[in-house]
CSV table of C-alpha atoms and ligand atoms in Angstrom, one decimal:
chain,number,residue,atom,x,y,z
F,1,MET,CA,225.6,112.5,42.2
F,2,ASP,CA,226.7,109.2,39.4
F,3,GLU,CA,224.3,109.0,37.7
F,4,VAL,CA,221.9,111.1,36.1
F,5,TRP,CA,218.6,110.7,38.8
F,6,LYS,CA,215.4,109.2,36.9
F,7,LYS,CA,212.6,108.6,38.5
F,8,SER,CA,212.9,105.6,37.8
F,9,SER,CA,216.3,105.2,39.4
F,10,TRP,CA,215.0,103.5,42.3
F,11,ARG,CA,213.6,100.3,40.1
F,12,ILE,CA,217.1,99.0,40.0
F,13,LYS,CA,218.5,99.0,43.4
F,14,LYS,CA,217.2,96.7,46.4
F,15,LYS,CA,214.1,97.1,47.9
F,16,HIS,CA,212.9,96.9,51.1
F,17,GLN,CA,208.6,96.2,52.4
F,18,MET,CA,207.5,95.9,49.4
F,19,PRO,CA,204.7,94.3,48.0
F,20,ASP,CA,205.6,91.8,44.7
F,21,TYR,CA,202.6,92.1,41.5
F,22,GLU,CA,201.9,88.6,40.7
F,23,ASP,CA,200.3,90.8,37.8
F,24,LYS,CA,202.8,92.2,35.3
F,25,ASP,CA,199.9,94.3,33.2
F,26,GLN,CA,197.2,94.9,35.2
F,27,LEU,CA,200.8,96.5,37.2
F,28,ASN,CA,201.6,98.5,33.8
F,29,LYS,CA,198.0,99.4,33.5
F,30,VAL,CA,197.4,101.5,36.7
F,31,VAL,CA,200.3,102.9,36.6
F,32,ASN,CA,199.9,104.2,33.5
F,33,SER,CA,196.7,105.9,34.5
F,34,LEU,CA,198.1,107.3,37.6
F,35,CYS,CA,200.3,108.4,35.3
F,36,SER,CA,197.7,110.2,33.2
F,37,LEU,CA,196.1,111.9,36.5
F,38,PRO,CA,196.8,115.4,37.9
F,39,PRO,CA,198.9,115.0,40.6
F,40,LEU,CA,197.2,116.3,43.9
F,41,VAL,CA,199.3,118.5,44.9
F,42,PHE,CA,201.5,121.5,43.8
F,43,ALA,CA,204.7,122.7,42.9
F,44,GLY,CA,204.2,126.0,44.7
F,45,GLU,CA,202.5,125.2,47.6
F,46,VAL,CA,205.5,122.6,47.3
F,47,ARG,CA,208.2,125.2,47.5
F,48,ASN,CA,205.8,127.4,50.5
F,49,LEU,CA,206.6,124.5,53.0
F,50,LYS,CA,210.1,124.6,52.2
F,51,ASN,CA,210.1,127.4,53.2
F,52,ASP,CA,208.3,127.5,55.9
F,53,LEU,CA,210.1,124.5,57.2
F,54,ALA,CA,213.0,126.8,56.9
F,55,LYS,CA,211.2,129.1,59.3
F,56,VAL,CA,211.2,126.0,61.3
F,57,GLU,CA,215.1,125.0,61.3
F,58,SER,CA,216.1,128.4,62.6
F,59,GLY,CA,213.4,128.6,65.5
F,60,LYS,CA,211.2,131.2,64.2
F,61,ALA,CA,208.2,128.1,64.0
F,62,PHE,CA,206.8,125.4,65.0
F,63,LEU,CA,205.8,121.9,63.7
F,64,LEU,CA,202.9,119.9,63.9
F,65,GLN,CA,202.9,116.7,62.3
F,66,GLY,CA,199.8,114.8,62.9
F,67,GLY,CA,196.8,112.0,62.2
F,68,ASP,CA,196.4,108.2,61.8
F,69,CYS,CA,198.8,105.7,61.3
F,70,ALA,CA,197.2,104.2,58.5
F,71,GLU,CA,194.4,105.6,57.2
F,72,SER,CA,191.6,103.0,55.4
F,73,PHE,CA,189.3,102.9,52.6
F,74,GLU,CA,185.7,101.4,55.1
F,75,GLU,CA,186.3,104.4,57.6
F,76,PHE,CA,186.7,107.7,55.1
F,77,SER,CA,183.8,109.7,55.2
F,78,ALA,CA,184.3,113.3,56.1
F,79,ASP,CA,183.1,113.3,58.9
F,80,LEU,CA,186.6,111.8,60.5
F,81,ILE,CA,188.3,114.1,58.4
F,82,ARG,CA,187.2,117.2,59.6
F,83,ASP,CA,187.2,115.8,63.2
F,84,THR,CA,191.1,114.8,63.1
F,85,PHE,CA,191.4,118.8,61.1
F,86,LYS,CA,189.8,119.9,64.2
F,87,VAL,CA,192.1,118.9,66.6
F,88,LEU,CA,194.6,119.8,65.1
F,89,LEU,CA,193.4,123.0,64.6
F,90,LYS,CA,192.5,123.2,68.3
F,91,MET,CA,196.4,122.3,69.8
F,92,ALA,CA,198.3,124.6,66.5
F,93,VAL,CA,196.7,127.1,68.9
F,94,VAL,CA,197.5,126.4,71.9
F,95,LEU,CA,201.4,125.5,70.6
F,96,THR,CA,201.2,129.0,68.6
F,97,PHE,CA,200.1,130.5,71.8
F,98,GLY,CA,202.2,128.9,74.3
F,99,GLY,CA,205.2,129.1,71.5
F,100,LYS,CA,204.5,132.7,71.2
F,101,LYS,CA,205.6,131.2,66.8
F,102,PRO,CA,203.9,130.7,63.8
F,103,VAL,CA,203.0,126.5,64.5
F,104,VAL,CA,203.5,124.8,60.3
F,105,LYS,CA,200.1,122.4,60.5
F,106,ILE,CA,201.3,118.4,58.4
F,107,GLY,CA,198.3,116.5,57.8
F,108,ARG,CA,199.4,112.3,58.7
F,109,MET,CA,196.5,112.4,56.1
F,110,ALA,CA,195.1,112.3,52.0
F,111,GLY,CA,198.0,109.0,50.7
F,112,GLN,CA,198.6,107.6,54.7
F,113,PHE,CA,197.5,104.0,53.1
F,114,ALA,CA,201.3,102.0,52.6
F,115,LYS,CA,202.5,100.7,56.2
F,116,PRO,CA,206.0,98.9,57.2
F,117,ARG,CA,205.7,96.1,58.8
F,118,SER,CA,208.5,94.1,61.4
F,119,SER,CA,206.7,90.5,59.8
F,120,ASP,CA,205.8,88.7,56.5
F,121,PHE,CA,203.1,87.4,58.3
F,122,GLU,CA,201.0,87.9,60.9
F,123,ILE,CA,199.0,85.1,62.7
F,124,ILE,CA,195.0,85.7,63.2
F,125,ASN,CA,192.9,83.0,64.9
F,126,GLY,CA,195.5,79.9,64.6
F,127,GLN,CA,196.5,81.5,60.4
F,128,LYS,CA,199.7,82.3,59.1
F,129,LEU,CA,198.8,84.9,56.7
F,130,PRO,CA,200.3,87.5,54.5
F,131,SER,CA,201.0,90.6,56.8
F,132,TYR,CA,198.1,93.8,55.6
F,133,ARG,CA,200.6,96.2,54.4
F,134,GLY,CA,198.1,99.4,54.1
F,135,ASP,CA,194.7,100.3,52.1
F,136,ILE,CA,196.6,101.0,49.0
F,137,ILE,CA,198.2,97.2,49.0
F,138,ASN,CA,196.4,95.1,50.1
F,139,ASP,CA,193.0,94.3,52.6
F,140,ILE,CA,193.1,93.8,55.5
F,141,SER,CA,190.5,90.8,56.0
F,142,PRO,CA,191.7,88.2,57.2
F,143,THR,CA,192.3,85.7,54.6
F,144,VAL,CA,195.5,84.8,52.4
F,145,LYS,CA,193.0,85.9,49.4
F,146,ASP,CA,192.3,89.4,50.7
F,147,ARG,CA,196.1,89.7,51.3
F,148,ILE,CA,197.5,89.6,48.1
F,149,PRO,CA,198.6,92.6,47.4
F,150,ASN,CA,196.5,94.1,44.5
F,151,PRO,CA,197.9,97.4,42.1
F,152,GLU,CA,193.8,98.5,41.5
F,153,ARG,CA,194.2,99.6,44.8
F,154,MET,CA,196.4,102.8,44.5
F,155,LEU,CA,193.6,103.5,42.2
F,156,LYS,CA,191.4,104.3,44.9
F,157,ALA,CA,194.8,105.7,47.7
F,158,TYR,CA,194.4,108.5,44.8
F,159,THR,CA,190.8,109.0,44.7
F,160,GLN,CA,190.1,108.6,48.4
F,161,SER,CA,193.1,111.4,49.0
F,162,SER,CA,192.5,113.6,46.0
F,163,ALA,CA,188.5,114.1,48.2
F,164,SER,CA,190.2,114.3,51.2
F,165,LEU,CA,192.2,117.6,49.6
F,166,ASN,CA,189.6,118.7,48.4
F,167,LEU,CA,187.9,118.5,51.2
F,168,LEU,CA,191.0,120.3,53.2
F,169,ARG,CA,191.7,122.8,51.1
F,170,ALA,CA,188.1,123.8,51.2
F,171,PHE,CA,188.3,123.7,54.6
F,172,SER,CA,191.3,125.7,55.6
F,173,GLN,CA,190.3,128.5,53.1
F,174,GLY,CA,186.7,128.6,53.4
F,175,GLY,CA,185.7,130.2,57.4
F,176,PHE,CA,185.6,126.9,58.7
F,177,ALA,CA,189.8,127.3,60.4
F,178,ASP,CA,188.7,130.9,62.2
F,179,ILE,CA,191.0,131.2,64.8
F,180,SER,CA,187.4,132.8,66.7
F,181,ARG,CA,185.7,128.9,65.6
F,182,VAL,CA,189.3,127.3,66.7
F,183,HIS,CA,189.3,129.0,70.3
F,184,SER,CA,185.8,128.6,71.2
F,185,TRP,CA,186.6,124.6,70.4
F,186,VAL,CA,189.8,124.6,72.5
F,187,LEU,CA,187.9,126.4,75.4
F,188,GLU,CA,184.8,124.1,75.1
F,189,SER,CA,187.1,120.8,74.8
F,190,THR,CA,188.6,122.4,78.4
F,191,LYS,CA,185.0,122.8,80.9
F,192,GLY,CA,183.8,120.2,82.8
F,193,GLU,CA,186.5,117.6,83.5
F,194,ASP,CA,188.2,118.5,86.1
F,195,GLY,CA,192.1,117.4,85.0
F,196,TYR,CA,191.3,120.9,82.5
F,197,LYS,CA,190.7,123.2,84.8
F,198,LYS,CA,195.1,124.3,84.6
F,199,PHE,CA,194.4,124.5,80.7
F,200,PHE,CA,191.3,126.3,81.1
F,201,GLU,CA,193.3,129.0,82.5
F,202,LEU,CA,195.5,129.1,79.7
F,203,ALA,CA,192.7,128.7,77.7
F,204,THR,CA,191.0,132.1,78.7
F,205,LYS,CA,194.7,133.9,78.1
F,206,ILE,CA,194.2,133.1,74.3
F,207,THR,CA,190.8,134.3,74.8
F,208,ASN,CA,192.1,137.7,76.2
F,209,ALA,CA,195.3,137.8,73.7
F,210,LEU,CA,191.9,138.1,70.8
F,211,GLU,CA,189.9,140.1,72.2
F,212,PHE,CA,192.6,142.2,72.8
F,213,MET,CA,193.6,141.9,69.1
F,214,SER,CA,190.1,142.4,68.4
F,215,ALA,CA,189.3,145.9,70.6
F,216,ALA,CA,192.9,146.9,68.5
F,217,GLY,CA,191.0,146.1,65.1
F,218,VAL,CA,192.6,143.1,63.7
F,219,ASN,CA,190.4,140.6,63.3
F,220,SER,CA,189.1,137.6,61.6
F,221,ASN,CA,186.3,140.4,58.7
F,222,ASN,CA,190.1,142.2,57.8
F,223,SER,CA,193.1,139.8,58.7
F,224,ASP,CA,193.3,136.9,56.4
F,225,SER,CA,196.7,135.3,59.1
F,226,LEU,CA,193.1,135.1,61.1
F,227,SER,CA,190.3,133.1,59.3
F,228,LYS,CA,192.7,131.2,57.1
F,229,VAL,CA,195.2,128.9,57.6
F,230,ASP,CA,198.0,126.7,55.5
F,231,PHE,CA,197.8,122.8,55.8
F,232,TYR,CA,199.4,120.6,54.4
F,233,THR,CA,199.5,116.7,54.0
F,234,SER,CA,202.1,114.4,54.2
F,235,HIS,CA,202.9,110.4,54.3
F,236,GLU,CA,205.6,107.5,54.3
F,237,ALA,CA,206.8,107.5,50.7
F,238,LEU,CA,206.4,103.4,50.2
F,239,LEU,CA,205.3,102.0,47.9
F,240,LEU,CA,207.6,104.1,44.9
F,241,GLU,CA,205.1,102.0,42.0
F,242,TYR,CA,202.7,104.5,43.4
F,243,GLU,CA,205.5,108.0,44.1
F,244,GLU,CA,206.3,107.4,40.4
F,245,ALA,CA,204.5,107.5,39.2
F,246,LEU,CA,202.7,110.6,41.0
F,247,CYS,CA,205.9,112.5,40.0
F,248,ARG,CA,205.8,115.6,38.0
F,249,GLU,CA,207.7,117.8,36.5
F,250,ASP,CA,207.8,121.5,37.9
F,251,SER,CA,206.6,124.2,34.9
F,252,THR,CA,208.7,126.9,36.9
F,253,THR,CA,212.0,125.3,37.3
F,254,GLY,CA,212.0,122.3,35.1
F,255,LEU,CA,212.8,120.1,38.5
F,256,PRO,CA,210.6,116.7,39.8
F,257,VAL,CA,208.9,117.3,42.3
F,258,ALA,CA,206.3,113.8,44.1
F,259,GLY,CA,202.6,114.4,43.8
F,260,SER,CA,201.4,113.3,45.8
F,261,GLY,CA,201.5,114.8,48.7
F,262,HIS,CA,203.5,117.8,50.3
F,263,MET,CA,206.1,116.6,52.5
F,264,ILE,CA,207.0,113.2,52.0
F,265,TRP,CA,209.8,110.9,54.7
F,266,ILE,CA,211.8,108.0,54.5
F,267,GLY,CA,210.1,105.6,57.5
F,268,ASP,CA,213.5,103.7,59.5
F,269,ARG,CA,213.1,100.1,58.3
F,270,THR,CA,213.6,101.7,54.2
F,271,ARG,CA,216.1,103.9,54.8
F,272,GLN,CA,219.1,102.8,53.6
F,273,ILE,CA,221.7,104.5,52.3
F,274,ASP,CA,221.5,102.2,49.0
F,275,GLY,CA,217.9,101.9,48.8
F,276,ALA,CA,215.3,102.2,46.5
F,277,HIS,CA,213.2,104.6,48.9
F,278,VAL,CA,216.6,106.7,50.0
F,279,GLU,CA,216.9,107.0,45.6
F,280,PHE,CA,213.7,108.1,45.4
F,281,CYS,CA,213.2,111.1,47.8
F,282,LYS,CA,216.8,112.7,46.8
F,283,GLY,CA,216.1,112.9,43.9
F,284,VAL,CA,212.8,115.0,44.3
F,285,GLN,CA,212.5,118.4,45.6
F,286,ASN,CA,209.5,117.8,48.2
F,287,PRO,CA,210.5,118.6,51.8
F,288,ILE,CA,211.8,115.4,52.8
F,289,GLY,CA,211.0,113.4,56.3
F,290,LEU,CA,213.6,111.0,57.4
F,291,LYS,CA,212.5,109.0,60.7
F,292,CYS,CA,215.5,107.7,63.1
F,293,GLY,CA,215.1,105.6,65.5
F,294,PRO,CA,217.7,103.2,68.2
F,295,SER,CA,219.2,101.2,64.5
F,296,LEU,CA,220.8,104.5,63.5
F,297,ASP,CA,224.4,105.2,63.0
F,298,PRO,CA,225.4,108.5,63.7
F,299,ASP,CA,228.2,108.9,61.1
F,300,GLU,CA,225.3,106.7,59.1
F,301,LEU,CA,222.9,109.9,59.6
F,302,VAL,CA,225.9,112.4,58.1
F,303,HIS,CA,225.9,109.9,55.3
F,304,LEU,CA,221.8,110.3,54.7
F,305,CYS,CA,221.5,113.7,54.8
F,306,GLN,CA,224.1,114.9,52.6
F,307,ILE,CA,222.4,111.9,50.3
F,308,LEU,CA,219.4,114.0,50.2
F,309,ASN,CA,220.0,117.4,51.7
F,310,PRO,CA,223.7,117.8,49.5
F,311,LYS,CA,222.7,121.6,49.3
F,312,ASN,CA,222.4,122.0,52.9
F,313,GLU,CA,219.3,123.9,51.7
F,314,PRO,CA,217.0,124.9,55.0
F,315,GLY,CA,213.4,123.2,55.3
F,316,ARG,CA,214.5,121.2,52.8
F,317,LEU,CA,215.3,117.5,55.5
F,318,THR,CA,213.1,117.3,58.8
F,319,LEU,CA,214.9,114.5,61.4
F,320,ILE,CA,211.8,113.0,62.7
F,321,THR,CA,213.5,110.9,66.6
F,322,ARG,CA,211.1,108.3,67.4
F,323,PHE,CA,213.8,106.7,70.1
F,324,GLY,CA,211.1,106.0,72.8
F,325,SER,CA,210.8,107.7,76.4
F,326,ASP,CA,214.0,104.9,77.7
F,327,LYS,CA,216.0,105.9,74.8
F,328,ILE,CA,215.7,108.5,74.0
F,329,ALA,CA,218.8,109.9,76.6
F,330,GLU,CA,221.1,107.3,75.0
F,331,HIS,CA,220.7,108.6,70.9
F,332,LEU,CA,219.5,112.2,71.1
F,333,PRO,CA,222.6,113.9,71.5
F,334,LYS,CA,225.1,111.8,70.5
F,335,ILE,CA,223.0,112.5,66.7
F,336,ILE,CA,222.4,115.7,67.2
F,337,LYS,CA,226.5,116.1,67.9
F,338,ALA,CA,227.2,114.3,65.1
F,339,VAL,CA,224.4,116.6,62.7
F,340,ASN,CA,225.9,119.7,64.7
F,341,ASN,CA,230.0,118.7,64.0
F,342,ALA,CA,229.1,118.3,59.8
F,343,LYS,CA,227.5,121.9,60.3
F,344,LEU,CA,223.5,120.1,58.9
F,345,ARG,CA,220.5,121.9,58.5
F,346,THR,CA,217.5,119.9,60.0
F,347,VAL,CA,214.5,120.4,61.1
F,348,TRP,CA,213.7,119.0,64.6
F,349,CYS,CA,210.9,116.6,65.3
F,350,CYS,CA,210.2,114.1,68.5
F,351,ASP,CA,207.5,111.7,67.1
F,352,PRO,CA,207.0,110.1,70.5
F,353,MET,CA,204.9,107.5,69.0
F,354,HIS,CA,206.8,104.9,67.7
F,355,GLY,CA,209.3,104.2,70.4
F,356,ASN,CA,206.8,103.6,72.5
F,357,THR,CA,203.9,100.9,71.9
F,358,ILE,CA,203.7,98.0,74.0
F,359,LYS,CA,201.4,95.6,74.2
F,360,SER,CA,198.6,95.8,77.4
F,361,SER,CA,198.1,93.1,80.0
F,362,ASN,CA,195.3,91.8,77.4
F,363,GLY,CA,197.2,91.7,74.8
F,364,PHE,CA,195.9,95.3,73.1
F,365,LYS,CA,199.2,97.1,71.2
F,366,THR,CA,198.7,100.4,73.5
F,367,ARG,CA,201.2,102.9,74.1
F,368,PRO,CA,201.0,104.5,77.2
F,369,PHE,CA,200.4,108.0,77.4
F,370,SER,CA,202.8,109.8,80.4
F,371,LYS,CA,205.2,107.9,77.7
F,372,ILE,CA,205.2,109.6,75.4
F,373,LEU,CA,204.7,112.7,77.7
F,374,ASP,CA,208.3,112.2,78.4
F,375,GLU,CA,209.9,111.6,75.0
F,376,VAL,CA,209.1,114.6,74.4
F,377,LYS,CA,210.0,116.5,78.0
F,378,SER,CA,213.2,114.5,77.1
F,379,PHE,CA,212.6,115.8,73.4
F,380,PHE,CA,212.8,119.7,74.7
F,381,LYS,CA,215.8,119.1,77.0
F,382,ILE,CA,218.0,117.4,75.3
F,383,HIS,CA,218.2,120.2,72.5
F,384,MET,CA,217.8,122.8,75.1
F,385,ASN,CA,221.5,121.3,76.7
F,386,GLU,CA,222.5,120.8,73.1
F,387,GLY,CA,222.1,124.3,71.7
F,388,THR,CA,219.4,123.6,68.5
F,389,PHE,CA,216.2,123.9,68.2
F,390,PRO,CA,213.4,121.5,68.9
F,391,GLY,CA,211.5,122.2,66.1
F,392,GLY,CA,208.0,120.1,66.2
F,393,VAL,CA,206.6,116.9,67.2
F,394,HIS,CA,204.9,114.0,65.4
F,395,VAL,CA,201.6,111.7,66.4
F,396,GLU,CA,199.7,109.3,65.5
F,397,MET,CA,196.6,110.6,67.1
F,398,THR,CA,192.5,110.7,65.7
F,399,GLY,CA,189.4,113.3,66.1
F,400,LYS,CA,187.0,110.7,67.4
F,401,ASP,CA,186.8,109.4,71.0
F,402,VAL,CA,189.2,105.9,70.3
F,403,THR,CA,190.4,103.9,73.5
F,404,GLU,CA,193.6,103.0,72.0
F,405,CYS,CA,196.5,105.3,74.4
F,406,THR,CA,196.4,104.1,77.6
F,407,GLY,CA,196.5,107.3,80.0
F,408,GLY,CA,195.6,110.4,79.4
F,409,ILE,CA,193.6,113.0,81.8
F,410,LYS,CA,190.9,110.2,81.4
F,411,LEU,CA,192.0,107.3,82.8
F,412,ILE,CA,192.6,105.2,79.9
F,413,ASN,CA,193.4,102.1,81.7
F,414,ASP,CA,194.1,98.5,79.9
F,415,ASN,CA,190.5,96.9,80.4
F,416,ASP,CA,189.8,100.0,78.9
F,417,LEU,CA,191.0,99.9,75.5
F,418,SER,CA,188.2,96.6,74.1
F,419,SER,CA,185.4,99.2,74.3
F,420,ARG,CA,186.9,101.8,71.6
F,421,TYR,CA,189.2,99.9,70.0
F,422,HIS,CA,189.7,101.4,66.1
F,423,THR,CA,192.8,101.3,64.4
F,424,ALA,CA,193.6,99.1,61.8
F,425,CYS,CA,197.0,99.2,62.6
F,426,ASP,CA,198.8,101.5,65.4
F,427,PRO,CA,197.4,102.8,68.8
F,428,ARG,CA,196.8,106.8,68.4
F,429,LEU,CA,195.7,109.4,70.9
F,430,ASN,CA,192.4,110.5,70.7
F,431,ALA,CA,190.8,114.0,71.0
F,432,SER,CA,191.2,114.6,74.3
F,433,GLN,CA,194.7,112.3,74.9
F,434,SER,CA,195.7,115.0,71.4
F,435,LEU,CA,194.8,118.4,73.4
F,436,GLU,CA,196.1,117.5,76.1
F,437,LEU,CA,199.9,116.5,75.0
F,438,ALA,CA,199.3,120.0,73.0
F,439,PHE,CA,198.9,121.6,76.2
F,440,LEU,CA,201.5,120.4,78.1
F,441,ILE,CA,203.3,120.8,74.9
F,442,ALA,CA,202.9,124.6,75.2
F,443,GLU,CA,204.3,124.7,78.9
F,444,GLU,CA,207.4,123.6,77.4
F,445,LEU,CA,207.6,126.2,74.7
F,446,GLU,CA,207.1,128.7,77.0
F,447,SER,CA,209.4,127.5,79.1
F,448,LEU,CA,211.7,127.8,76.4
F,449,VAL,CA,210.6,131.3,75.7
F,450,ASN,CA,211.5,132.4,78.9
F,451,ASN,CA,215.0,130.7,79.0
F,452,SER,CA,215.6,132.6,75.8
G,1,PEP,C1,204.7,105.1,61.1
G,1,PEP,O1,205.0,106.8,60.8
G,1,PEP,O2,203.7,105.1,61.0
G,1,PEP,C2,206.2,104.0,61.1
G,1,PEP,C3,205.8,103.4,60.8
G,1,PEP,O3,207.6,104.5,62.2
G,1,PEP,P1,208.2,104.8,62.5
G,1,PEP,O4,209.0,103.6,60.3
G,1,PEP,O5,209.5,105.8,62.8
G,1,PEP,O6,208.5,102.3,62.2
G,2,CO,CO1,202.3,104.2,63.0
């Protein structure tokens, strides 16, 4: 490192996708308040996640990362958190069984509030407005006044994240995540629907395995690993005033840790080598995600990996590829080769959402389930060819029965989209599509196990 890194070093770098706050005094007051509040996550938890991701890197575990595109202040409720958590747990059980490996579970939750946008302005009902940038920055209501960035929103995002985390910690450790409960939810979801018949068989195999273990004396009453789960949080570290204010020194090592979430990631639009986001993320000890889209040059990626993970630590860096089902075959092999040639240690994770967004025939931003699945399948195939481990998936999903992505067993079509299209930003998989995707990925994992 040329100069000593400080949590404020990003301030002299080029900032992308960040708001320019009008009232600097108000901004400073908010930042000072955040600085005096407790961090949301603790260094020991962050280290545990890094160790878990190191297992993914070496092919001994699988990563499931999922949740909202953008969390919202208005939609915040315990039920919403519970439902999303429940679907993630169901998916994890199915993936654990298919892959015969533990699944590292990370929510896009308790902090996923800031959004990069492709344009600074948007036209709503004929009116040109500054773009909505996520509830931590401005308000989604379509008036110029509501779209002005307001620093006070950072305090609300902190409070909501802390309440969400409190509930998630209770759910993961307090009996709610007991494997027998989670499995009975999987079974329930696979009954009834015609298309689920095939998945019911896999769910029944899980029942048999659990019954066998119970007969052998291992059950959730006597085994913590069947009654509790480790659940981590993550978000895009976009709003650096907020990230800096929650950065803390780890009392054990004296090193800086982002206190806003266990893992933070750098978006595809903010990964400039000399930019502010790379500068902030390189200095904190947390596991870092890096979104890799079609515009990323393989040599540039190698350089980014060296900056973000100079000690080549396993579990530190997760490359989240998001090329689109029609572009993955062109781009992924190239970056895998570049990373392998440079002997860099990374987790490979597939985001099959962000490269597959289209406009429906009736004007909705949507994602076809078939394209999402195609990208995941190509991801597995390409890694198999290159001899690398397809470490995980990163999905935008919700526990609610929304109609935002087309396709899936319930065959949502363009005309169904308007009935429950609730997202504040990108289209999410609903509960049934998420579970269906998990079953299909479990099949990929099973064949990986059988071929190894
Ligand atoms: C996101 O994950 O919500 C996102 C904006 O992704 P990307 O940076 O890959 O476009
Ligand atoms: Co998104």
